[in-house]
Amino acid sequence: MPARFQCKPLVAPEASESQAQLDAQPSCRLLAQKPGGRFTWALGDGYTLKERRYEPGCEVEVANISFIMGGFAGRLDTPQVPEVELSWRDGDKFFIVQRQVEGESLEDALPTLGPDDIARIGYQVGQYLLHLKIFISPVMAKRDGRPVNNFHLLKPLPDSSSGSYSVGTSDSDLASMLGLSIADRLDKPTFDAFMAKMPSGQPFTFSHSDVHEGNIMVKDGNFLGLVD
């Protein structure tokens, strides 16, 4: 016996399929992929999700942001900081959800900017980096107390036989660590003479170690904040 009430579509099949495709547009999209299994995703228009392999100490990024927000609290001239909403470890992954900083990266905006815009943004970024230097420490270390290893200067060593980084307290400590990666390439008198010319690294101040066009956020020809 046929059903008494047959099911009839409310819209034509073509329209239904078209609407389904619109509804299926993802609100999560990949913004950046970096070596080492690091990804940054946009979550809608207001948040970003950072995903990376978990390594002991990677939580320091959250501590860094909290430190900056606390240090600049109440200042009206402070550029935006990507505030952390959530962070957690899930197995061998670590995730951070942050509020998005307005605008676009300087890298994306460059084609639309003139020389005056670039000069103004450069000045504003420089002033912000100078602001960070008000945070002084008696030692050169990460916020969680671990030794610093900066990709540009204190690169991971090829093997442990070359030595190891430590928490620095003096210019001689800094020079010794900077020299670890080249000590085996020079004779000792040349190495000592070279390292003796190193300028002072003090005072040790809080720094953003990856300032480039992709991490500088701008809008209407002005600097808004640093990310990552």
Coordinates of N, CA, C and O in Angstrom, one line a residue, residues 34-116:
K34 N 54.4 25.8 8.7 CA 55.8 26.0 8.9 C 56.5 24.6 9.1 O 55.8 23.7 9.5
P35 N 57.8 24.6 8.8 CA 58.5 23.3 9.1 C 58.3 22.8 10.5 O 58.1 23.6 11.4
G36 N 58.4 21.5 10.7 CA 58.3 21.0 12.0 C 56.8 20.7 12.4 O 56.6 20.5 13.6
G37 N 55.9 20.6 11.4 CA 54.5 20.3 11.8 C 53.8 21.4 12.5 O 53.0 21.1 13.4
R38 N 54.1 22.7 12.1 CA 53.4 23.8 12.7 C 52.4 24.4 11.7 O 52.7 24.7 10.6
F39 N 51.2 24.6 12.2 CA 50.1 25.1 11.4 C 49.4 26.3 12.1 O 49.2 26.2 13.3
T40 N 48.9 27.2 11.3 CA 48.1 28.3 11.9 C 46.8 28.3 11.1 O 46.8 28.4 9.8
W41 N 45.6 28.2 11.8 CA 44.3 28.2 11.1 C 43.5 29.4 11.5 O 43.6 29.9 12.7
A42 N 42.7 29.9 10.6 CA 41.7 30.9 11.0 C 40.4 30.2 11.4 O 39.9 29.3 10.7
L43 N 39.9 30.6 12.5 CA 38.6 30.1 13.0 C 37.6 31.2 12.9 O 37.5 32.1 13.7
G44 N 36.8 31.2 11.8 CA 35.9 32.3 11.5 C 36.7 33.6 11.3 O 37.8 33.6 10.7
D45 N 36.1 34.7 11.7 CA 36.8 36.0 11.5 C 37.4 36.5 12.8 O 38.0 37.6 12.7
G46 N 37.3 35.8 13.9 CA 37.7 36.4 15.1 C 38.8 35.7 15.9 O 39.4 36.3 16.8
Y47 N 39.2 34.5 15.5 CA 40.1 33.7 16.2 C 41.1 32.9 15.3 O 40.8 32.7 14.1
T48 N 42.2 32.6 15.8 CA 43.2 31.7 15.2 C 43.5 30.5 16.0 O 43.5 30.6 17.3
L49 N 43.8 29.4 15.4 CA 44.2 28.2 16.1 C 45.6 27.9 15.7 O 45.9 27.7 14.5
K50 N 46.6 27.8 16.6 CA 47.9 27.4 16.3 C 48.1 25.9 16.8 O 47.8 25.6 17.9
E51 N 48.7 25.1 15.9 CA 48.9 23.7 16.1 C 50.4 23.4 15.9 O 51.0 23.8 14.9
R52 N 51.0 22.7 16.8 CA 52.4 22.3 16.7 C 52.6 21.0 17.4 O 51.8 20.5 18.2
R53 N 53.7 20.3 17.1 CA 54.1 19.1 17.9 C 54.4 19.6 19.3 O 55.1 20.6 19.5
Y54 N 54.0 18.7 20.3 CA 54.3 19.1 21.7 C 55.7 18.8 22.0 O 56.2 17.7 21.7
E55 N 56.4 19.7 22.6 CA 57.7 19.6 23.1 C 57.7 20.2 24.5 O 57.1 21.2 24.7
P56 N 58.4 19.6 25.4 CA 58.5 20.2 26.8 C 58.9 21.7 26.7 O 59.9 22.0 26.1
G57 N 58.1 22.5 27.3 CA 58.5 23.9 27.3 C 57.8 24.8 26.2 O 57.9 26.0 26.3
C58 N 57.1 24.1 25.3 CA 56.4 24.9 24.2 C 55.3 25.8 24.8 O 54.8 26.7 24.1
E59 N 54.9 25.5 26.0 CA 53.8 26.4 26.7 C 54.3 27.8 26.9 O 53.6 28.7 27.3
V60 N 55.7 28.0 26.8 CA 56.2 29.3 27.1 C 55.6 30.4 26.2 O 55.6 31.6 26.6
E61 N 55.1 30.1 25.0 CA 54.5 31.1 24.2 C 53.3 31.7 24.8 O 53.1 32.9 24.7
V62 N 52.5 30.9 25.6 CA 51.4 31.4 26.3 C 51.9 32.4 27.4 O 51.3 33.4 27.7
A63 N 52.9 31.9 28.1 CA 53.5 32.8 29.2 C 54.0 34.1 28.6 O 53.9 35.2 29.3
N64 N 54.6 34.1 27.5 CA 55.1 35.3 26.8 C 54.0 36.3 26.6 O 54.2 37.5 26.9
I65 N 52.9 35.8 26.1 CA 51.8 36.7 25.7 C 51.2 37.3 27.0 O 50.9 38.5 27.1
S66 N 51.0 36.5 28.0 CA 50.5 37.0 29.3 C 51.4 38.0 29.9 O 51.0 39.0 30.5
F67 N 52.7 37.8 29.8 CA 53.7 38.7 30.3 C 53.6 40.1 29.6 O 53.6 41.1 30.3
I68 N 53.5 40.1 28.3 CA 53.4 41.3 27.5 C 52.1 42.1 27.9 O 52.1 43.3 28.1
M69 N 51.0 41.3 27.9 CA 49.7 42.0 28.2 C 49.7 42.6 29.6 O 49.2 43.7 29.8
G70 N 50.4 41.9 30.6 CA 50.5 42.5 31.9 C 51.4 43.7 32.0 O 51.1 44.7 32.7
G71 N 52.5 43.6 31.2 CA 53.4 44.8 31.3 C 52.9 46.0 30.6 O 53.2 47.1 31.0
F72 N 52.0 45.9 29.6 CA 51.4 47.0 28.9 C 50.0 47.3 29.3 O 49.4 48.2 28.7
A73 N 49.5 46.7 30.4 CA 48.1 46.9 30.8 C 47.9 48.4 31.1 O 48.7 49.1 31.8
G74 N 46.8 49.0 30.6 CA 46.5 50.4 30.8 C 47.1 51.4 29.9 O 46.7 52.6 30.0
R75 N 48.0 50.9 29.0 CA 48.6 51.9 28.1 C 47.8 52.0 26.8 O 47.5 51.0 26.2
L76 N 47.4 53.2 26.5 CA 46.5 53.3 25.3 C 47.2 53.2 24.0 O 46.6 53.0 23.0
D77 N 48.5 53.4 24.0 CA 49.3 53.4 22.8 C 49.9 52.1 22.4 O 50.7 52.0 21.5
T78 N 49.5 51.0 23.2 CA 50.1 49.7 22.9 C 49.4 49.0 21.7 O 48.2 48.9 21.7
P79 N 50.2 48.6 20.8 CA 49.6 47.8 19.7 C 49.0 46.5 20.2 O 49.2 46.1 21.3
Q80 N 48.1 46.0 19.3 CA 47.3 44.8 19.7 C 48.2 43.6 20.0 O 49.2 43.4 19.4
V81 N 47.8 42.8 21.0 CA 48.5 41.6 21.3 C 47.5 40.4 21.1 O 46.3 40.5 21.5
P82 N 47.9 39.4 20.4 CA 46.9 38.3 20.1 C 46.6 37.5 21.4 O 47.3 36.5 21.7
E83 N 45.6 37.9 22.1 CA 45.2 37.4 23.4 C 44.9 35.9 23.3 O 44.2 35.5 22.4
V84 N 45.4 35.1 24.3 CA 45.1 33.7 24.3 C 43.8 33.4 25.0 O 43.6 33.8 26.1
E85 N 42.9 32.6 24.3 CA 41.7 32.2 24.9 C 41.8 30.8 25.5 O 41.3 30.6 26.6
L86 N 42.5 29.9 24.8 CA 42.6 28.5 25.3 C 44.0 28.0 24.9 O 44.5 28.4 23.8
S87 N 44.5 27.1 25.7 CA 45.7 26.3 25.2 C 45.6 25.0 25.9 O 45.2 24.9 27.1
W88 N 46.0 23.9 25.2 CA 46.0 22.6 25.8 C 46.9 21.7 25.0 O 47.2 21.9 23.8
R89 N 47.2 20.6 25.7 CA 48.0 19.5 25.0 C 47.0 18.3 24.8 O 46.2 18.0 25.6
D90 N 47.2 17.7 23.6 CA 46.4 16.6 23.2 C 47.4 15.6 22.6 O 47.7 15.7 21.4
G91 N 47.8 14.6 23.4 CA 48.8 13.6 23.0 C 50.1 14.3 22.6 O 50.7 15.0 23.4
D92 N 50.5 14.1 21.4 CA 51.8 14.7 20.9 C 51.6 16.1 20.2 O 52.5 16.6 19.5
K93 N 50.4 16.7 20.4 CA 50.1 18.0 19.8 C 49.9 19.0 20.9 O 49.4 18.7 22.0
F94 N 50.2 20.3 20.6 CA 49.9 21.4 21.5 C 49.1 22.5 20.7 O 49.5 22.8 19.5
F95 N 48.0 23.0 21.3 CA 47.1 23.9 20.6 C 47.0 25.2 21.3 O 46.9 25.2 22.6
I96 N 46.9 26.3 20.6 CA 46.6 27.6 21.2 C 45.5 28.3 20.4 O 45.6 28.4 19.2
V97 N 44.4 28.7 21.0 CA 43.4 29.5 20.4 C 43.6 31.0 20.8 O 43.6 31.3 22.0
Q98 N 43.7 31.9 19.8 CA 44.0 33.3 20.1 C 42.9 34.1 19.4 O 42.4 33.8 18.3
R99 N 42.7 35.3 19.9 CA 41.9 36.3 19.2 C 42.8 36.9 18.1 O 44.0 37.1 18.2
Q100 N 42.2 37.1 16.9 CA 42.9 37.6 15.8 C 43.2 39.1 16.0 O 42.4 39.8 16.5
V101 N 44.4 39.4 15.5 CA 44.7 40.9 15.4 C 44.1 41.4 14.1 O 44.1 40.8 13.1
E102 N 43.6 42.6 14.2 CA 42.9 43.2 13.0 C 43.9 43.4 11.9 O 45.1 43.3 12.0
G103 N 43.4 43.7 10.7 CA 44.2 44.1 9.6 C 44.7 42.8 8.8 O 44.2 41.8 8.9
E104 N 45.8 43.1 8.1 CA 46.5 42.0 7.4 C 48.0 42.1 7.6 O 48.5 43.1 8.1
S105 N 48.7 41.1 7.2 CA 50.1 41.1 7.4 C 50.8 42.1 6.4 O 50.3 42.4 5.3
L106 N 51.9 42.6 6.8 CA 52.7 43.5 6.0 C 53.0 42.9 4.7 O 53.1 43.5 3.6
E107 N 53.3 41.6 4.7 CA 53.7 40.8 3.5 C 52.5 40.9 2.5 O 52.8 41.1 1.3
D108 N 51.3 40.7 2.9 CA 50.2 40.8 2.0 C 49.9 42.2 1.6 O 49.4 42.5 0.5
A109 N 50.1 43.2 2.5 CA 49.8 44.6 2.2 C 50.8 45.3 1.4 O 50.5 46.4 0.8
L110 N 52.0 44.8 1.3 CA 53.1 45.6 0.6 C 52.7 46.1 -0.8 O 53.1 47.2 -1.1
P111 N 52.1 45.3 -1.6 CA 51.8 45.8 -3.0 C 50.9 47.1 -3.0 O 50.9 47.8 -4.0
T112 N 50.2 47.3 -2.0 CA 49.3 48.5 -1.9 C 49.9 49.7 -1.2 O 49.2 50.7 -1.1
L113 N 51.1 49.5 -0.6 CA 51.7 50.6 0.2 C 52.7 51.4 -0.6 O 53.4 50.9 -1.4
G114 N 52.7 52.7 -0.3 CA 53.7 53.6 -0.9 C 54.9 53.7 0.0 O 54.9 53.2 1.2
P115 N 55.9 54.4 -0.4 CA 57.2 54.6 0.4 C 56.9 55.3 1.7 O 57.5 54.9 2.7
D116 N 56.0 56.2 1.8 CA 55.7 56.9 3.0 C 55.0 56.0 4.0 O 55.3 56.0 5.2

